[in-house]
Tab-separated table of C-alpha atoms and ligand atoms in Angstrom:
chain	number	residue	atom	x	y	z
A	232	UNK	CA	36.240	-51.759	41.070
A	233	UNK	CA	38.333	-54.866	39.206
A	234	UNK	CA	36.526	-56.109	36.472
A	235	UNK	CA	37.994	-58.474	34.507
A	236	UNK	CA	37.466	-58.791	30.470
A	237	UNK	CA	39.425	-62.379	30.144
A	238	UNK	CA	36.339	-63.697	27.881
A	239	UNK	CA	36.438	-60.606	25.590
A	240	UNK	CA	39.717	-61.036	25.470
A	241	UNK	CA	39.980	-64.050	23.880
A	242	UNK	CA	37.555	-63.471	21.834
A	243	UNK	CA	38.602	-60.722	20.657
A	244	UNK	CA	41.608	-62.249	19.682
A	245	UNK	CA	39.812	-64.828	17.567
A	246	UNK	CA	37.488	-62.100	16.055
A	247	UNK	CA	40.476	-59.349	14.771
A	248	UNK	CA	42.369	-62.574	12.859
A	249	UNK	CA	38.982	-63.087	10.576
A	250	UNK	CA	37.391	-59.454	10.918
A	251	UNK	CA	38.910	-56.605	9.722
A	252	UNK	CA	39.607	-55.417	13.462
A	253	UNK	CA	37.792	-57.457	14.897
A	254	UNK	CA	34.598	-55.795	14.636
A	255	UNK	CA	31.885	-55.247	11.870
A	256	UNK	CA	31.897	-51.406	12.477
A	257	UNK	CA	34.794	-49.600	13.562
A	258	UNK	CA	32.926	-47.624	16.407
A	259	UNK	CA	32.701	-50.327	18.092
A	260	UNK	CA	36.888	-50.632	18.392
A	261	UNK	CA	37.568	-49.358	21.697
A	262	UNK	CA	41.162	-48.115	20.210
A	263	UNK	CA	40.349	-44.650	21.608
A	264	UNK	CA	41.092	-45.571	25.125
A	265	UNK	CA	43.158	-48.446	24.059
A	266	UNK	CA	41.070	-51.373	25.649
A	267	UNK	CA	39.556	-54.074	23.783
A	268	UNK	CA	36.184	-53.952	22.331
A	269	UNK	CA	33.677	-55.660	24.884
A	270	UNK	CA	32.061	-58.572	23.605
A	271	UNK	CA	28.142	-58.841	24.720
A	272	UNK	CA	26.515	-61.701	25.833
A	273	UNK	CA	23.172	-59.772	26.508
A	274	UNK	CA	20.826	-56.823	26.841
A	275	UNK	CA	17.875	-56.152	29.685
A	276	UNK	CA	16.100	-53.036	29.762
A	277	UNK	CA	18.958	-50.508	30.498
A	278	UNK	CA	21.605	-52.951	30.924
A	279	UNK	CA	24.277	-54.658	28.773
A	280	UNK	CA	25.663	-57.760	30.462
A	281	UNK	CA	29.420	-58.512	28.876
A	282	UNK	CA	30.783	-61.762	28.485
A	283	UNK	CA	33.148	-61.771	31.693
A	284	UNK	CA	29.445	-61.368	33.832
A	285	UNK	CA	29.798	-57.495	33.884
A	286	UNK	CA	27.032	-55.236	34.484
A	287	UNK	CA	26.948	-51.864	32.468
A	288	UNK	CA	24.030	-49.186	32.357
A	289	UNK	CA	24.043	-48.732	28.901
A	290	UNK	CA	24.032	-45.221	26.886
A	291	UNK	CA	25.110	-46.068	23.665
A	292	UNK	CA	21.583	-48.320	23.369
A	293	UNK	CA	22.741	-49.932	20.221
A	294	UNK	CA	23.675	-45.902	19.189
A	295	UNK	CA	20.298	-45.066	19.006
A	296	UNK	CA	17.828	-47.664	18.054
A	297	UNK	CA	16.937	-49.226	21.570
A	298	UNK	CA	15.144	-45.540	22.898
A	299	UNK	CA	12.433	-48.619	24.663
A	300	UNK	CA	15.931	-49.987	25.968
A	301	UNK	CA	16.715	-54.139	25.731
A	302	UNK	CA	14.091	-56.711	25.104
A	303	UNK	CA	10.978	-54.580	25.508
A	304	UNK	CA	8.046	-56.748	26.071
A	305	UNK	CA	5.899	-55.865	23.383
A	306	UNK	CA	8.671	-55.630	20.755
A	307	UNK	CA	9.686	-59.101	21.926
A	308	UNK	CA	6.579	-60.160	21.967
A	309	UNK	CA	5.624	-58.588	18.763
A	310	UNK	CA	8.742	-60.447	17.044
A	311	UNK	CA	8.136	-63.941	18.562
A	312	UNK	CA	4.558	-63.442	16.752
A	313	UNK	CA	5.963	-62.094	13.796
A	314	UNK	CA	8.456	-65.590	13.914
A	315	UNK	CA	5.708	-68.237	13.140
A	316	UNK	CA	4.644	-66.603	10.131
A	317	UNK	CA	8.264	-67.033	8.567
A	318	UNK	CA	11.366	-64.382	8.202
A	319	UNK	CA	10.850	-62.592	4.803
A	320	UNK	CA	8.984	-63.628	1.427
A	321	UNK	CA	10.527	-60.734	-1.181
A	322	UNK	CA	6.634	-59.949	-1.634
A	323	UNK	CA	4.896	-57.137	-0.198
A	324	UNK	CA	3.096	-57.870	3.411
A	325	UNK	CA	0.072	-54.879	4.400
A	326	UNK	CA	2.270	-54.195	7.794
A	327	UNK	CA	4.853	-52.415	5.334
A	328	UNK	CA	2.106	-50.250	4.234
A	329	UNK	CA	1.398	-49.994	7.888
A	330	UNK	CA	4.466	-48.843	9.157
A	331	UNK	CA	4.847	-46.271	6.054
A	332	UNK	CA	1.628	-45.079	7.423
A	333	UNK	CA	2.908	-44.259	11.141
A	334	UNK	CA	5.711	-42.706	9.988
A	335	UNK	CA	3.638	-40.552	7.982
A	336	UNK	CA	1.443	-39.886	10.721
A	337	UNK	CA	4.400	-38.917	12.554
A	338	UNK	CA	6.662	-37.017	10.367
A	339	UNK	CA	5.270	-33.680	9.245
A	340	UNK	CA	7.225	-33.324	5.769
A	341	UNK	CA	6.315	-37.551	4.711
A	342	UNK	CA	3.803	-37.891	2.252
A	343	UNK	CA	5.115	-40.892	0.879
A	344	UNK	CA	8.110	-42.990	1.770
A	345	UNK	CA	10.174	-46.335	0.747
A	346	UNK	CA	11.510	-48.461	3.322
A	347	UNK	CA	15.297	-49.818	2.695
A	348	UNK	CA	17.523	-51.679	5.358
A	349	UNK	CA	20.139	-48.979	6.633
A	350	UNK	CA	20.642	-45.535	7.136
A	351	UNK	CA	23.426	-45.604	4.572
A	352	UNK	CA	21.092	-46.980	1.973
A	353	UNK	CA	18.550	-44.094	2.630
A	354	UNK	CA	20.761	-41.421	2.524
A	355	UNK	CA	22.261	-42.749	-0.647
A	356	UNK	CA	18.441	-43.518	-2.477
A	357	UNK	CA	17.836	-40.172	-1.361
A	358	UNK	CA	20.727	-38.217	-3.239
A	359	UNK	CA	20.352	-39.930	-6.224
A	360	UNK	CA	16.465	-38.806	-6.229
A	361	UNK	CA	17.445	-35.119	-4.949
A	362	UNK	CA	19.902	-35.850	-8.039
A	363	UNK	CA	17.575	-37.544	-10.612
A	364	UNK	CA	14.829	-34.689	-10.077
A	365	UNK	CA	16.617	-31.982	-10.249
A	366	UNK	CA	19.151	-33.075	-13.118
A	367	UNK	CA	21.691	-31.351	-10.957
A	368	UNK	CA	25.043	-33.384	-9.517
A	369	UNK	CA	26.418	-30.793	-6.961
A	370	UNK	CA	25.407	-31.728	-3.172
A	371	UNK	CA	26.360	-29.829	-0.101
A	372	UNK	CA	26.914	-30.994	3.461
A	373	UNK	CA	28.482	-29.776	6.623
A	374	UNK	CA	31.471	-30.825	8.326
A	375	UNK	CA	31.274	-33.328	10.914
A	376	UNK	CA	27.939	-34.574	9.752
A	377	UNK	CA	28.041	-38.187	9.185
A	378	UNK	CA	25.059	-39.406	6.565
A	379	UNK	CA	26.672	-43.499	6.758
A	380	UNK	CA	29.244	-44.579	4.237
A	381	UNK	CA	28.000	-43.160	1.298
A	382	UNK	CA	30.953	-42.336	-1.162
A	383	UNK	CA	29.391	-39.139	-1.964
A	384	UNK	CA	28.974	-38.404	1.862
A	385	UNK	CA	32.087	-39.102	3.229
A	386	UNK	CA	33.505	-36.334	2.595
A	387	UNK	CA	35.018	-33.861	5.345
A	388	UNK	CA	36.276	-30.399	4.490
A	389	UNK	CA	39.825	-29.048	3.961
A	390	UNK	CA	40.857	-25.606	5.606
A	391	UNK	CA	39.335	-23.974	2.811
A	392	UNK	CA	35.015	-24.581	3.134
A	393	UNK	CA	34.331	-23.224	-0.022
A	394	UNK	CA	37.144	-25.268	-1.983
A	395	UNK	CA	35.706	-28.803	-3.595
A	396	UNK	CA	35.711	-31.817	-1.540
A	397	UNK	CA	38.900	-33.779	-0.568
A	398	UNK	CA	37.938	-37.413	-0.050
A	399	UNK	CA	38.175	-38.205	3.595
A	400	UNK	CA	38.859	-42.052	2.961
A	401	UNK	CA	40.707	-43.788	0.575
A	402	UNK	CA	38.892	-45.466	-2.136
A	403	UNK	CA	36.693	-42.830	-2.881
A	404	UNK	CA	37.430	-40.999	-6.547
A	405	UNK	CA	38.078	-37.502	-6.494
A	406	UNK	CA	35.640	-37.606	-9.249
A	407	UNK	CA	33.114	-38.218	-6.470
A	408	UNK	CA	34.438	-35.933	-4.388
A	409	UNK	CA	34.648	-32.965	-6.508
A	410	UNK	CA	30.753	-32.655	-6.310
A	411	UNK	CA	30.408	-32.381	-2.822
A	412	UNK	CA	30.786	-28.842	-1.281
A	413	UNK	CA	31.478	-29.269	2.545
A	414	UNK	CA	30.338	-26.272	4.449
A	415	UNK	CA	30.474	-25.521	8.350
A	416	UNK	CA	27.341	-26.383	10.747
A	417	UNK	CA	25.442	-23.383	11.845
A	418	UNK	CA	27.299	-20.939	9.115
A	419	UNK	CA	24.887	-19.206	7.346
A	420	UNK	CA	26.646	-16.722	5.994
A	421	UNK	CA	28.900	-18.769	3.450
A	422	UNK	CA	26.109	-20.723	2.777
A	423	UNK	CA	24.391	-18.033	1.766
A	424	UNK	CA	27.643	-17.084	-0.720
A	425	UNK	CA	27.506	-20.224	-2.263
A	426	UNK	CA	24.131	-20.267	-3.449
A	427	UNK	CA	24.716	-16.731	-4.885
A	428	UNK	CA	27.385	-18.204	-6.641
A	429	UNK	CA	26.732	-21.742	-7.693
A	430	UNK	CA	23.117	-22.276	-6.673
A	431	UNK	CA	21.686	-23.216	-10.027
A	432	UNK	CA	24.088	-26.356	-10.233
A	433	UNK	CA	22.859	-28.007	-6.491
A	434	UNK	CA	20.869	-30.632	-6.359
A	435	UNK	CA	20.472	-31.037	-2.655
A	436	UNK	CA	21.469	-30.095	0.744
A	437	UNK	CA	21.815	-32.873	3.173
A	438	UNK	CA	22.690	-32.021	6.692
A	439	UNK	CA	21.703	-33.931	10.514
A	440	UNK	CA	18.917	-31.168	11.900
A	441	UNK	CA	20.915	-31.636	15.632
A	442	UNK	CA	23.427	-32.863	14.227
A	443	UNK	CA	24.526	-36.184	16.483
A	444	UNK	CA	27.641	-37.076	14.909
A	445	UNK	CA	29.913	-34.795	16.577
A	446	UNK	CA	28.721	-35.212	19.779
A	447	UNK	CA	25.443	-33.279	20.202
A	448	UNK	CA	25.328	-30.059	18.069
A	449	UNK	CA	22.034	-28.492	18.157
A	450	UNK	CA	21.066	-25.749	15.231
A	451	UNK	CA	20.930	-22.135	16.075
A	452	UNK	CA	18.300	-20.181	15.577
A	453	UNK	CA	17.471	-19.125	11.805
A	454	UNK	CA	20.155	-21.643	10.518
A	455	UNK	CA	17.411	-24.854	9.718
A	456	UNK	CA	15.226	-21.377	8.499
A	457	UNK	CA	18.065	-20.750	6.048
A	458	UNK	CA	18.339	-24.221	4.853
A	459	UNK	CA	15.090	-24.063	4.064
A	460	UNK	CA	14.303	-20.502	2.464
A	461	UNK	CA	17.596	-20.440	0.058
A	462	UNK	CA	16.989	-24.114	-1.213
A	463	UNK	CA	13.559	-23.102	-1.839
A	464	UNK	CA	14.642	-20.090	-3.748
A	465	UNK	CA	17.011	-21.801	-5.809
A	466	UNK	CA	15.403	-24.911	-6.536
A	467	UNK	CA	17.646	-27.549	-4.703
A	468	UNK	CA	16.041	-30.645	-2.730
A	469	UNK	CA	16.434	-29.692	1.008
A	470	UNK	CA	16.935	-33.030	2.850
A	471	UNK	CA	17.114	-33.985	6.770
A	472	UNK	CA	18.865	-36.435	7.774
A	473	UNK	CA	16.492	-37.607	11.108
A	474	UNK	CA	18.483	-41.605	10.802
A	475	UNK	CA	19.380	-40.303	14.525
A	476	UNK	CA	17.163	-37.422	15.754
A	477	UNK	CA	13.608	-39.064	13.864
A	478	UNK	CA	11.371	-40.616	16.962
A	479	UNK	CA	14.168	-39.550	19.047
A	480	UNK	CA	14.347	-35.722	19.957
A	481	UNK	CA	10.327	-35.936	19.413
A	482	UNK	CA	8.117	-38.228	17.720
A	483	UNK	CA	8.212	-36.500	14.460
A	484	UNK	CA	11.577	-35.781	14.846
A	485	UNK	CA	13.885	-32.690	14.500
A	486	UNK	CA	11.669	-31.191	12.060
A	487	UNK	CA	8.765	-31.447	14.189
A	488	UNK	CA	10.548	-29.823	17.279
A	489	UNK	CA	11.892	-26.915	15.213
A	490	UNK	CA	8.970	-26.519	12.792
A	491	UNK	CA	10.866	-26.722	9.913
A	492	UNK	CA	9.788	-29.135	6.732
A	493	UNK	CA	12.308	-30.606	4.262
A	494	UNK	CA	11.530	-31.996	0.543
A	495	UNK	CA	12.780	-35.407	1.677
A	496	UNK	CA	13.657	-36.772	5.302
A	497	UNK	CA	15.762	-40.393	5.713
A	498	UNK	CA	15.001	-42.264	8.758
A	499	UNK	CA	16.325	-45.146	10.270
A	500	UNK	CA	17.644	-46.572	13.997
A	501	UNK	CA	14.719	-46.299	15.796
A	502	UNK	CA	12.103	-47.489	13.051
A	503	UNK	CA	13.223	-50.890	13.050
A	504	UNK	CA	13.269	-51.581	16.770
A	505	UNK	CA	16.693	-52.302	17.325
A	506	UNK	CA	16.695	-54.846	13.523
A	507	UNK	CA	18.289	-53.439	10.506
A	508	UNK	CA	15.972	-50.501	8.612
A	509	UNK	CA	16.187	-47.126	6.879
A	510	UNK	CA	13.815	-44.845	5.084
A	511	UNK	CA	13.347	-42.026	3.028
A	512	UNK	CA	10.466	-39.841	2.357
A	513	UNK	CA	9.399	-36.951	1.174
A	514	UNK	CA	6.867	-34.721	-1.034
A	515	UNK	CA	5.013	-37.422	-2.815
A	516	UNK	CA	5.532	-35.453	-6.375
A	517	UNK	CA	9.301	-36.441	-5.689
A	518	UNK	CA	8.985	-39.634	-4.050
A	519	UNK	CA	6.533	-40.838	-7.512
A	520	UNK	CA	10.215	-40.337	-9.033
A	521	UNK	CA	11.289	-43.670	-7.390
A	522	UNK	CA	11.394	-47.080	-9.543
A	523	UNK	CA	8.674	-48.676	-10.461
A	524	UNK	CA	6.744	-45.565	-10.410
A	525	UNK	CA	9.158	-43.373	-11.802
A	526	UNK	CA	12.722	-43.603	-13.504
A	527	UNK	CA	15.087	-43.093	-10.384
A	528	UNK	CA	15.951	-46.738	-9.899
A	529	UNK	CA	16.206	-48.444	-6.093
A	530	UNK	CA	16.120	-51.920	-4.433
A	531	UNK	CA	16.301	-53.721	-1.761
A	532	UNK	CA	16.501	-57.624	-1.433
A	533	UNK	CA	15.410	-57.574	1.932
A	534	UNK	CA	13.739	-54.099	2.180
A	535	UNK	CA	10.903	-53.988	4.314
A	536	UNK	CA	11.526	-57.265	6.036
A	537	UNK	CA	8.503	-58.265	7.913
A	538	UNK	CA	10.292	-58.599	11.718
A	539	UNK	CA	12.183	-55.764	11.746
A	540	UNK	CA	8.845	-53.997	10.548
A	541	UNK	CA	6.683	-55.330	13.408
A	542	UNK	CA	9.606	-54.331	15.428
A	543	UNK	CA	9.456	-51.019	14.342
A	544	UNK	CA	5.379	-50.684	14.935
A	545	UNK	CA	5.252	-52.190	18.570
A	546	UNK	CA	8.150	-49.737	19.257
A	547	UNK	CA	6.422	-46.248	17.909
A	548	UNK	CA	3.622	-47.856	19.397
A	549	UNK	CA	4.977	-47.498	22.906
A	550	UNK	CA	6.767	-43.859	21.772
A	551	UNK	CA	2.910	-43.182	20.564
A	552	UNK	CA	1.746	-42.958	23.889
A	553	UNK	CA	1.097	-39.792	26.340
A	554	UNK	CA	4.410	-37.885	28.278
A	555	UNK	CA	6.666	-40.268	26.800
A	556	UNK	CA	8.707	-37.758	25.593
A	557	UNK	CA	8.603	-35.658	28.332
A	558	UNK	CA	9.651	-38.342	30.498
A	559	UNK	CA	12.500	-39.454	28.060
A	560	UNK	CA	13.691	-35.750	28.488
A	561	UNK	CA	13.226	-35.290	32.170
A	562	UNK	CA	15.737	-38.362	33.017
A	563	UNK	CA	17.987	-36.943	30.230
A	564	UNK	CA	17.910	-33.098	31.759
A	565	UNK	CA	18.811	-34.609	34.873
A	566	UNK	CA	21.573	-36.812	33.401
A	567	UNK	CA	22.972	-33.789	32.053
A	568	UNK	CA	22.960	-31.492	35.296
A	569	UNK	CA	24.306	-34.246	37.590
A	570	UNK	CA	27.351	-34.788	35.511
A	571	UNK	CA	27.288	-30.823	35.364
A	572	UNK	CA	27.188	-30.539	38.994
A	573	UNK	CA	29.724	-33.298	39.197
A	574	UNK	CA	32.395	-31.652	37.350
A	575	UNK	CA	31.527	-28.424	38.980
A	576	UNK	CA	32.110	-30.063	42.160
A	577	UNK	CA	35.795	-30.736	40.717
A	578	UNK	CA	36.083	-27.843	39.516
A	579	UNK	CA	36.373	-28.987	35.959
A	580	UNK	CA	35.146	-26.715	33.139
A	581	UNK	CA	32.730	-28.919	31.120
A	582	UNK	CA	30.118	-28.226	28.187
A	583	UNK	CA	26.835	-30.506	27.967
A	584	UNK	CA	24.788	-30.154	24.526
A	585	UNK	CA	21.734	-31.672	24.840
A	586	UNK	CA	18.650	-32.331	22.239
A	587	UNK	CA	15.634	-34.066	24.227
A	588	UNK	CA	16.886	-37.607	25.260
A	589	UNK	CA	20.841	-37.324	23.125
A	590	UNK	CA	23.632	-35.401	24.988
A	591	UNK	CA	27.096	-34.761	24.734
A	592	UNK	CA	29.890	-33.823	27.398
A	593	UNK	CA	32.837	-31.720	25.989
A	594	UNK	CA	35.827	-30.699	28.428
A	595	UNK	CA	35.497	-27.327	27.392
A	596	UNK	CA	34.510	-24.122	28.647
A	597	UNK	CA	33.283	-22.864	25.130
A	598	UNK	CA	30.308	-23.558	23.511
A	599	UNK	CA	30.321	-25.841	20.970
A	600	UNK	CA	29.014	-25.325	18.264
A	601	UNK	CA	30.675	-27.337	15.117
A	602	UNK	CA	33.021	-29.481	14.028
A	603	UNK	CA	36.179	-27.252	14.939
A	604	UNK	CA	34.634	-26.377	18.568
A	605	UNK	CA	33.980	-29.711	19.206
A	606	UNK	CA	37.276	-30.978	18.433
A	607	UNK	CA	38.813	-28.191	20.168
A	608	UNK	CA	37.890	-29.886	23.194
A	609	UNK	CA	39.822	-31.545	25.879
A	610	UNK	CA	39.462	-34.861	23.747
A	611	UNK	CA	41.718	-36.843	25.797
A	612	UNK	CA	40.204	-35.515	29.112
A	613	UNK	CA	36.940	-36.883	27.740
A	614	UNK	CA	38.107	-40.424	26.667
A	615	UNK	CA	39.972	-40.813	30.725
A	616	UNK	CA	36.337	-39.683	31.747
A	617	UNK	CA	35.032	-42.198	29.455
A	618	UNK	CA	37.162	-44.897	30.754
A	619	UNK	CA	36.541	-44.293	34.422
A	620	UNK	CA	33.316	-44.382	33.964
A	621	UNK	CA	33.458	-47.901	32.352
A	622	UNK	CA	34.819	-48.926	34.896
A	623	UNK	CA	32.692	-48.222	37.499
A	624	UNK	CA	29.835	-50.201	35.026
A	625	UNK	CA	28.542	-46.981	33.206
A	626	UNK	CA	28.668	-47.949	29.245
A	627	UNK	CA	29.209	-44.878	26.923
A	628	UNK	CA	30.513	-44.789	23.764
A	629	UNK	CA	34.431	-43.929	23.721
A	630	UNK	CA	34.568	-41.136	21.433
A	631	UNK	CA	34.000	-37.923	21.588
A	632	UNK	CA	31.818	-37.749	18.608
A	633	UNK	CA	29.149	-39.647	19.587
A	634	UNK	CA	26.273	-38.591	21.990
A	635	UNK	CA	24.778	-40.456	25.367
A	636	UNK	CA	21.408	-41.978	24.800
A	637	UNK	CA	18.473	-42.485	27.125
A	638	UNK	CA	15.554	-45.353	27.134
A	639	UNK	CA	12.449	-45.524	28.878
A	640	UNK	CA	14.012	-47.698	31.111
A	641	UNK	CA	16.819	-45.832	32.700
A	642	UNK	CA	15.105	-44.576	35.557
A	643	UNK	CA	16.060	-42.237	38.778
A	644	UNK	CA	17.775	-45.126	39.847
A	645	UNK	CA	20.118	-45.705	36.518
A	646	UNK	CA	20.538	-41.645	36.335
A	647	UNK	CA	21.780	-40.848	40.471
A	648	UNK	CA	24.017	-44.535	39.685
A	649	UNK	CA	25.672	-42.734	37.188
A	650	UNK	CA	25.824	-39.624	38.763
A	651	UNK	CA	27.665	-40.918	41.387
A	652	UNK	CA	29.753	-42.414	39.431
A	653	UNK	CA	30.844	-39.180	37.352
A	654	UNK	CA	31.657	-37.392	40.780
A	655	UNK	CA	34.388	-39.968	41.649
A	656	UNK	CA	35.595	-40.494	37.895
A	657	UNK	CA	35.645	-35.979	38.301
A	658	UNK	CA	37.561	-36.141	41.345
A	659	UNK	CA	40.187	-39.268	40.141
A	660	UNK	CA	40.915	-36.731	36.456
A	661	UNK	CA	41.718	-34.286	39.241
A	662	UNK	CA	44.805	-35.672	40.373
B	49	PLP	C1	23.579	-43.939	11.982
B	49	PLP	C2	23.426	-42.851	10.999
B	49	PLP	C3	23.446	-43.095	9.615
B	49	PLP	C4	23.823	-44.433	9.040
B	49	PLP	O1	22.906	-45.442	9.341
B	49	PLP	P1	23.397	-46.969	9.159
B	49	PLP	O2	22.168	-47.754	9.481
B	49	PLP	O3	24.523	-47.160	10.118
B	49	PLP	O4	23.831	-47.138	7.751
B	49	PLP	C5	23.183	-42.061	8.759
B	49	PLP	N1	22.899	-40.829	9.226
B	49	PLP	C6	22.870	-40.541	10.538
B	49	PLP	C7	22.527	-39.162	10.994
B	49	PLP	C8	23.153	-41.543	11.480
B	49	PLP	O5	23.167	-41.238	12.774
């Protein structure tokens, strides 16, 4: 298949002279398989339609938030309504209330929760509670978790896991850095050492409950268990970040699917419908630490914005209903064999991690199982795959660290499309 990206292109071109790269978050860069970015004209259910009139079936769904897919009636419909009434009034409005209520409905650890207007902004509001309660400063997360671009956050570890924090990016202080502890996913065991060493001085633990960051990394068994039963014994606010996995590997999210409650959960992606949103929420003894109720301060300008609110009720409304899940991880299960099967066919060694409705493929024959397994893998084998797959119309994110995502509206069709598509991509790698 030609396709030609003359449009994108050009405006591309315009774009990086203005925009730091040309786009206003660097995932969306297609450096990795040194193309252009693809500029989009549109969305329709599980398509993406490009500015040079290509066709894609989209997996990346606006990585995460569309799990209805493009312009879903009702959430269309929902914001058209929403529309007359006028775009925001920095007052309260009782749908807020409302969709703090579903998510509490949904989310087995919520009691209470405060809506903000990123992911980013919820794991931040929710360190500096975990912080502010406990009058500790020392946080700990694992490597190749991301939690958005919190300073405090974005943070990856050296050789050494135990050793303090080296600050991944420039710009943030080492003074920041030094109270992060960066452990490795699924590794109880020095986990375990720290707390017997340092566990009076830890505010919180922050980590992704599958953690969908590096790809698709699910938690073994006991390690979520773990999480839970030391930070309990030692005091420290045990926090999930579900910006990714919450409404999307069940309706209440990881915590739901592995029975396992946190002091404080941040949401995000799917709760706003495909508009800007984030949340955090928690025991309500905690939560009553927030400004005005309590002395934690935290803002928001445009925080609970009244569209991207009744975006984010007509879509759990739809996710609310009976077998949607089940369906969502049917068409996802199949996905994930028929690219198995594909590569099989070629006789290519791949791995497949997959949560419910997010998967990852690694070019590996190992499992993978944290950071250093999944970048162990065949990375450059993965982004070829990746671009052969574009062009044949199938839209996945380029890099290896991000997972596949499935709407309701990728159906048999969409999934034996790009099935069919992986087995030539499989056999092309193989020459
Ligand atoms: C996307 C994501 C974030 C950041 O959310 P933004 O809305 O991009 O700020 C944080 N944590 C996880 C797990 C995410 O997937």
């Amino acid at each position: 298949m030609n396709i030609s990206f003359k449009n994108s292109e050009e405006y591309y071109a315009r774009a990086k002279e203005i925009i730091p790269g040309g786009v206003n978050s660097p995932v969306r860069a297609f450096n990795s398989i040194k193309l252009d970015p693809i500029f989009i004209e549109r969305g329709e259910g599980p398509y993406l339609y490009d500015v040079d009139k290509n066709k894609y079936i989209d997996y990346v769904c606006s990585w995460g938030p569309l799990i209805l897919g493009h312009r879903h009636p009702e959430v269309i419909e929902a914001l058209t309504e929403s529309l007359q009434k006028g775009t925001g009034f920095g007052a309260p409005t009782d749908s807020e209330t409302k969709l703090v209520q579903e998510i509490i409905d949904a989310v087995p650890s919520i009691e209470m929760a405060r809506l903000v207007s990123s992911g980013t902004e919820a794991t931040m509001s929710a360190l500096r509670l975990a912080r502010g309660y406990t009058g500790r400063n020392k946080i700990v997360k694992f490597e190749g978790c991301y939690h958005g671009h919190v300073d405090s956050l974005l943070i990856k570890a050296g050789s050494g896991a135990l050793t303090n924090g080296v600050p991944t990016s420039p710009g943030v202080p080492s003074s920041i850095a030094e109270d992060t502890i960066v452990l490795t996913y699924n590794d109880i065991e020095k986990y375990r050492e720290l707390f017997y060493n340092q566990g009076s001085e830890i505010a919180a633990v922050i980590v992704e409950p599958v953690a969908g960051n590096m790809g698709v990394i699910p938690p073994e068994p006991g390690f979520l268990e773990n999480l839970r039963k030391i930070t309990l014994q030692y005091g420290s606010i045990l926090i999930f970040d579900e910006v990714m996995t919450g409404f999307r590997v069940a309706y209440g999210g990881a915590q739901e699917l592995y029975g396992i409650e946190p002091d404080l959960t941040c949401l995000g992606k799917i709760i706003g419908g495909g508009l800007p949103v984030g949340a955090y929420g928690g025991k309500k003894k905690i939560m009553e630490y927030i400004s005005p109720s309590g002395p934690v301060y935290q803002a928001g300008t445009l925080a609970g914005n009244p569209i991207t609110v009744k975006s984010g009720l007509a879509t759990l409304n739809v996710l609310k209903r009976k077998n949607i899940y089940e369906q969502l991880n049917k068409k996802a299960s199949r996905l994930a064999k028929g690219i198995q099967d594909a590569a099989q066919e070629s006789e290519y060694n791949i791995s497949i991690n997959r949560v419910g409705s997010m998967l990852c493929t690694y070019f590996t024959d190992q499992q993978v199982i944290d950071f250093s397994s999944a970048n162990n893998s065949n990375i450059q084998a993965f982004l070829n795959y990746i671009t052969l797959m574009l062009k044949q119309g199938i839209y996945m994110a380029p890099s290896q660290f991000e997972a596949a995502f499935i709407s309701l509206q990728h159906d048999e069709e969409h999934i034996e499309k790009t099935v069919a598509a992986a087995k030539k991509a499989f056999k092309k790698l193989k020459k």
